XYZ file of C-alpha atoms in Angstrom:
311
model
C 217.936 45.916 215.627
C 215.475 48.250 216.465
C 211.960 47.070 218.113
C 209.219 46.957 215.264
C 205.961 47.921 217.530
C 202.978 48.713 216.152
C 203.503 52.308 216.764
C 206.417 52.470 214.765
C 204.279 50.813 211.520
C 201.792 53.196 212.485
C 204.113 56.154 211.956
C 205.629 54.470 208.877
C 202.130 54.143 206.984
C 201.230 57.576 208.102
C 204.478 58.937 206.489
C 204.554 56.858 203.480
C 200.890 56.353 202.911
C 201.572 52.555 202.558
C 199.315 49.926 203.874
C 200.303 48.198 207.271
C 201.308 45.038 206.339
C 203.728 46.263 203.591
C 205.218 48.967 206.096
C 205.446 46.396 208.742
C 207.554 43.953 205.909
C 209.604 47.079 205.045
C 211.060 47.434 208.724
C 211.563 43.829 209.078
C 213.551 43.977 205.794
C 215.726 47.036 207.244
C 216.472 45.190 210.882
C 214.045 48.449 212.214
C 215.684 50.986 210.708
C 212.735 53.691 210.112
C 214.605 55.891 207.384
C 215.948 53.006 205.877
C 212.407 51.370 205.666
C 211.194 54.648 203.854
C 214.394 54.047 200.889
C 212.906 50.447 200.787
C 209.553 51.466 200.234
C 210.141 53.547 197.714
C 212.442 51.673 195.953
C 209.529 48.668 195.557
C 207.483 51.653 194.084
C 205.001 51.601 196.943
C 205.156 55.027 198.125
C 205.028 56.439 194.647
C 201.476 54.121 194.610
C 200.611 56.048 197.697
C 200.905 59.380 196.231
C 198.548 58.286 193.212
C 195.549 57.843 195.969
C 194.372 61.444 195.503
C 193.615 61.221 191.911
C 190.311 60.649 190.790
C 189.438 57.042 189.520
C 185.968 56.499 188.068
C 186.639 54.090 185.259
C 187.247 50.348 186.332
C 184.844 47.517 186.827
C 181.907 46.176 188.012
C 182.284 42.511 189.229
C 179.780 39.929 190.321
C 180.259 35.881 191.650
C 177.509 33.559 192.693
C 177.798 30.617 194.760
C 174.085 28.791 195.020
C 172.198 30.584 197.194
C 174.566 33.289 197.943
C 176.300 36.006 195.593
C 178.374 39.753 195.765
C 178.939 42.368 193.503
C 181.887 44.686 193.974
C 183.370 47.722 192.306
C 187.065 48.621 192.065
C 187.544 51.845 190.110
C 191.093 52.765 188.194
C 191.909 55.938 186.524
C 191.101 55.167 183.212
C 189.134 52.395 180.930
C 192.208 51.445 179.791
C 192.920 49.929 182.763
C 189.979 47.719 183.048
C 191.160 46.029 179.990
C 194.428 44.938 181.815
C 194.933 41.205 182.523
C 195.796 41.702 185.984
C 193.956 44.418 187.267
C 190.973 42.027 185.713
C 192.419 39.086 187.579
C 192.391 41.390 190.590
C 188.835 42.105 190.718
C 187.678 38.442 189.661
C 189.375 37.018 193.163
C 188.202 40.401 195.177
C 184.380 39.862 194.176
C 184.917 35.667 194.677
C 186.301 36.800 198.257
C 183.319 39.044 198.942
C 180.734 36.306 198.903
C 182.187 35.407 202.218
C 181.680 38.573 203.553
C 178.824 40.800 204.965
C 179.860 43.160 201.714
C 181.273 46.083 204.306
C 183.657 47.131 202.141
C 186.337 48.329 204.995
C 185.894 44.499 205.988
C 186.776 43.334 202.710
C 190.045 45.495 202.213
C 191.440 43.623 205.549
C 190.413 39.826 203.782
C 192.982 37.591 202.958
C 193.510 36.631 199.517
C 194.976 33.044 198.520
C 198.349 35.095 197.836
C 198.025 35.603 201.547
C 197.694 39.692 200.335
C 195.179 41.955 201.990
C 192.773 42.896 198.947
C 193.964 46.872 199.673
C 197.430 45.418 199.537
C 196.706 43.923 196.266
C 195.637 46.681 194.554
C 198.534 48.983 196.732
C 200.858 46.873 194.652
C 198.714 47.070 191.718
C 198.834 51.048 191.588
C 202.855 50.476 191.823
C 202.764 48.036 188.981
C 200.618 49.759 186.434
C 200.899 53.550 187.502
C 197.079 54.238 188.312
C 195.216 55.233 191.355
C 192.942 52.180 191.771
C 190.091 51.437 194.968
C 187.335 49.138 195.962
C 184.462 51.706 196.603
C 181.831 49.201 197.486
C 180.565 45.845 197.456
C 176.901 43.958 198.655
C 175.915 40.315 199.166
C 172.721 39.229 198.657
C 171.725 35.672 200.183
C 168.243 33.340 199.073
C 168.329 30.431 201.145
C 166.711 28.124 200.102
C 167.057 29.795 196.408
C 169.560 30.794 194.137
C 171.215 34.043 193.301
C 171.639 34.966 189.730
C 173.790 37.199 188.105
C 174.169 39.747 185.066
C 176.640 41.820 183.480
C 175.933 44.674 181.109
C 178.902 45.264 178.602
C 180.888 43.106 179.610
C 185.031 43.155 179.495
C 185.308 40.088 180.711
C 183.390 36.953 182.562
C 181.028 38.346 184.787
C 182.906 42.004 184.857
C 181.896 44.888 182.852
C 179.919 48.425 183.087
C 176.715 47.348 185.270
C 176.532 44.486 187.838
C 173.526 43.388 189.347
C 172.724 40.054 191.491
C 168.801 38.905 191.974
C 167.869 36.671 194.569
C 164.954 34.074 194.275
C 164.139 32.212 197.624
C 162.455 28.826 196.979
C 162.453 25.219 197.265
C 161.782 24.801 193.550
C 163.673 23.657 190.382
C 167.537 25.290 191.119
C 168.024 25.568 186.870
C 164.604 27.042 186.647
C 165.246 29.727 189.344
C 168.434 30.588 187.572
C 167.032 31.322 184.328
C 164.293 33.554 186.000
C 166.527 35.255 188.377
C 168.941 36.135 185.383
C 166.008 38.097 183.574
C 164.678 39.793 186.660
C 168.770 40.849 186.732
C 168.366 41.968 183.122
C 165.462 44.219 183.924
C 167.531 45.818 186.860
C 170.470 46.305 184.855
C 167.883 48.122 182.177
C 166.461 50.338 184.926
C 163.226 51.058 182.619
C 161.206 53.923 183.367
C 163.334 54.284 186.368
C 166.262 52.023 188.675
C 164.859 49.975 191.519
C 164.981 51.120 194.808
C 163.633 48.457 196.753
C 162.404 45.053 196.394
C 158.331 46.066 197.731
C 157.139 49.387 199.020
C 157.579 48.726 202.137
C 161.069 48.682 201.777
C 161.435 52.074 200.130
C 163.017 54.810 202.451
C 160.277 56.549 204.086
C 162.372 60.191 203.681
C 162.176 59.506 199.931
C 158.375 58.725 199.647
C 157.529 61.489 202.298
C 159.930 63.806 199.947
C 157.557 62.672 196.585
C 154.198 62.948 198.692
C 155.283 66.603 199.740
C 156.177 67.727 196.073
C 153.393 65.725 194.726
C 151.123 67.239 197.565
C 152.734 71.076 196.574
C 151.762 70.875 192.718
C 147.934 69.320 193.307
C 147.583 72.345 195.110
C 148.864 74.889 192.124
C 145.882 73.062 190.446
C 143.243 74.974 193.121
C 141.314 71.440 193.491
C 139.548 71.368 196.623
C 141.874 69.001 199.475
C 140.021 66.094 199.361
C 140.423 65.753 195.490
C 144.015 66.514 196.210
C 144.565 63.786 198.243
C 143.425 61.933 195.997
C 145.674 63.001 193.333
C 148.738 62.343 195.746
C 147.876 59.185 196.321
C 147.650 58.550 192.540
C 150.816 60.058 191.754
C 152.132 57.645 194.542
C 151.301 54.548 193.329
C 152.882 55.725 190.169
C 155.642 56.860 191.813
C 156.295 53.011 193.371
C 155.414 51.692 190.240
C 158.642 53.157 188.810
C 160.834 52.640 192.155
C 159.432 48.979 193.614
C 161.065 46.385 191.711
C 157.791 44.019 192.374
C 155.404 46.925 190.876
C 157.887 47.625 187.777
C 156.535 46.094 184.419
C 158.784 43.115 183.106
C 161.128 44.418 180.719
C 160.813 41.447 178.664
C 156.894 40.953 179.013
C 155.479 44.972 179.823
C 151.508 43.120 180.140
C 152.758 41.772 183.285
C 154.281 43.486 186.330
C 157.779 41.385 188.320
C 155.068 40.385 191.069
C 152.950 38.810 188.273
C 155.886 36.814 186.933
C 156.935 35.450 190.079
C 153.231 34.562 190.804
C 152.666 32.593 187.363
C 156.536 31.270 187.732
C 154.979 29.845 191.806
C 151.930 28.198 189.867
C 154.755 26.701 187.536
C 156.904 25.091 189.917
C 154.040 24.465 192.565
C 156.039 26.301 195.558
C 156.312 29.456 196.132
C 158.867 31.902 194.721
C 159.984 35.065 196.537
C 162.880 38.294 195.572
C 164.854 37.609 198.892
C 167.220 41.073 197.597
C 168.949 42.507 194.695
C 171.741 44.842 194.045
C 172.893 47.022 190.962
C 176.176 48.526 191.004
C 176.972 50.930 187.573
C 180.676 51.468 187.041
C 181.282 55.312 188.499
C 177.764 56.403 189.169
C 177.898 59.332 192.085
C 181.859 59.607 191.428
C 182.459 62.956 190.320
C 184.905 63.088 187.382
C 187.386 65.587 186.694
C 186.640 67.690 183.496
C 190.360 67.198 181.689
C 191.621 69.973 179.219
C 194.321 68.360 177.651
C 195.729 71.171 175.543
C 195.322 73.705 179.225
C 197.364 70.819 180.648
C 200.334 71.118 178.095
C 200.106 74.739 178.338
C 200.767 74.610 182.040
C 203.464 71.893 181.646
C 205.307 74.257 179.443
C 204.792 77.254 181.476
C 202.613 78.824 178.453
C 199.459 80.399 179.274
């Protein structure tokens, strides 16, 4: 029997594509025998799952879990929606997003995580791909933590509990009533998932990137000027097209979806007076299913054509 070293999984994976700890098994399986492990991989359909890994998957879910003051939200993408509608692949992302609340959400972190099968989540959905025939991969995943507080959670079209198109998780940090929080947390999760008159970038303008308010304050700056205003009234125009610009961006600043008279900061103020404590956005995330993936344009009848050598 040959020695299995880590080198020799190493060059395994490399050839077959397969994760570690199923190219590790594979060589155990075949006493060390390297060729032999390659027959055995492909024979479990692993290495034909590792070939699928180049095609485009943008379709998928959005999954979110919450447990009391702490909650993630992950995306695993598959080829097509049909996929997301599978039992297993569904059953898949429920445990992977329950996992990731233990987690930092680094998403390279996450595919090394043990699941109770004693899988890796990227072995998971390695097997997965073999199973059902699709390219499948958890692009990303975030936490978000109130403590004391509660996270709260909301799905937008959902497929199934707490998985569908749009995920988003909204923290509230307080001391006060735990049921009371949740219901208020879920509607602040609403208006994310709405993203009206624009998506939240950050939770108060502080926390907005200072490249993308020093990008707006240039362009804002740049078109003043076309007016031919003298500079001091142009300032002044920047800095009102700023504070309309973080009135779209800063989730505190954003009108309530479901009350546009007041403003998220508003709401949590009244919502403090309520409960007599105060009541704080400790974070929120919003993950839509495929946004920034670029899809491939399919021409089914060019496809055919090029199957049957036609042109």
């Amino acid at each position: 029997m040959a020695a299995i070293t880590a080198a020799l999984v190493k060059e395994l994976r490399e050839k077959t594509g397969v994760g570690m700890m199923d190219c590790k098994k594979a060589l155990n399986e075949t006493d060390g025998d390297f060729e032999a492990a390659v027959d055995w991989l492909r024979k479990k359909g692993l290495s034909k799952a590792a070939k699928k890994a180049d095609r485009v998957a943008a379709e998928g879910l959005v999954a979110v879990a919450t447990e009391g003051g702490k909650g993630a939200v992950v995306e695993v993408n598959s080829e097509t929606d049909f996929v997301a509608r599978n039992e297993k692949f569904q059953s898949a992302v429920k445990e992977i997003a329950a996992l990731a609340i233990g987690t930092s959400g680094d998403v390279d972190a996450l595919k090394s995580s043990k699941l109770a099968s004693g899988d890796t989540v990227e072995d998971k959905l390695t097997n997965l791909i073999a199973t059902i025939g699709e390219n499948m991969a958890l692009r990303r995943a975030a936490v978000v933590t109130a403590e004391p507080g509660v996270v709260a959670s909301y799905v937008h079209n959902p497929a199934a509990d707490d998985m569908g198109a749009i995920g988003v998780l909204v923290g509230l940090k307080s001391s006060g009533d735990a049921a009371k929080l949740a219901e208020l947390g879920r509607k602040i999760a609403m208006h994310v998932a709405a993203g009206s008159p624009a998506v939240a970038v950050s939770v108060d303008v502080d926390g907005v990137d200072s490249a993308l308010a020093d990008k707006e304050r240039e362009v804002f700056a740049d078109q003043a000027r076309q007016s031919g205003k003298p500079e001091n009234i142009v300032e002044k125009m920047v800095e009102g097209r700023m504070r309309k610009f973080y009135e779209e961006v800063v989730l505190l600043k954003q009108a309530f979806v479901m009350d546009p008279d007041r403003t998220i900061e508003q709401v949590l103020a009244d919502t403090s007076k309520e409960l007599g404590t105060p009541v704080e956005i400790s974070g929120f995330a919003r993950m839509a299913l495929g946004e920034g993936v670029e899809k491939k344009s399919e021409d089914f009848a060019a496809e055919v054509a090029a199957a049957t050598g036609q042109s």
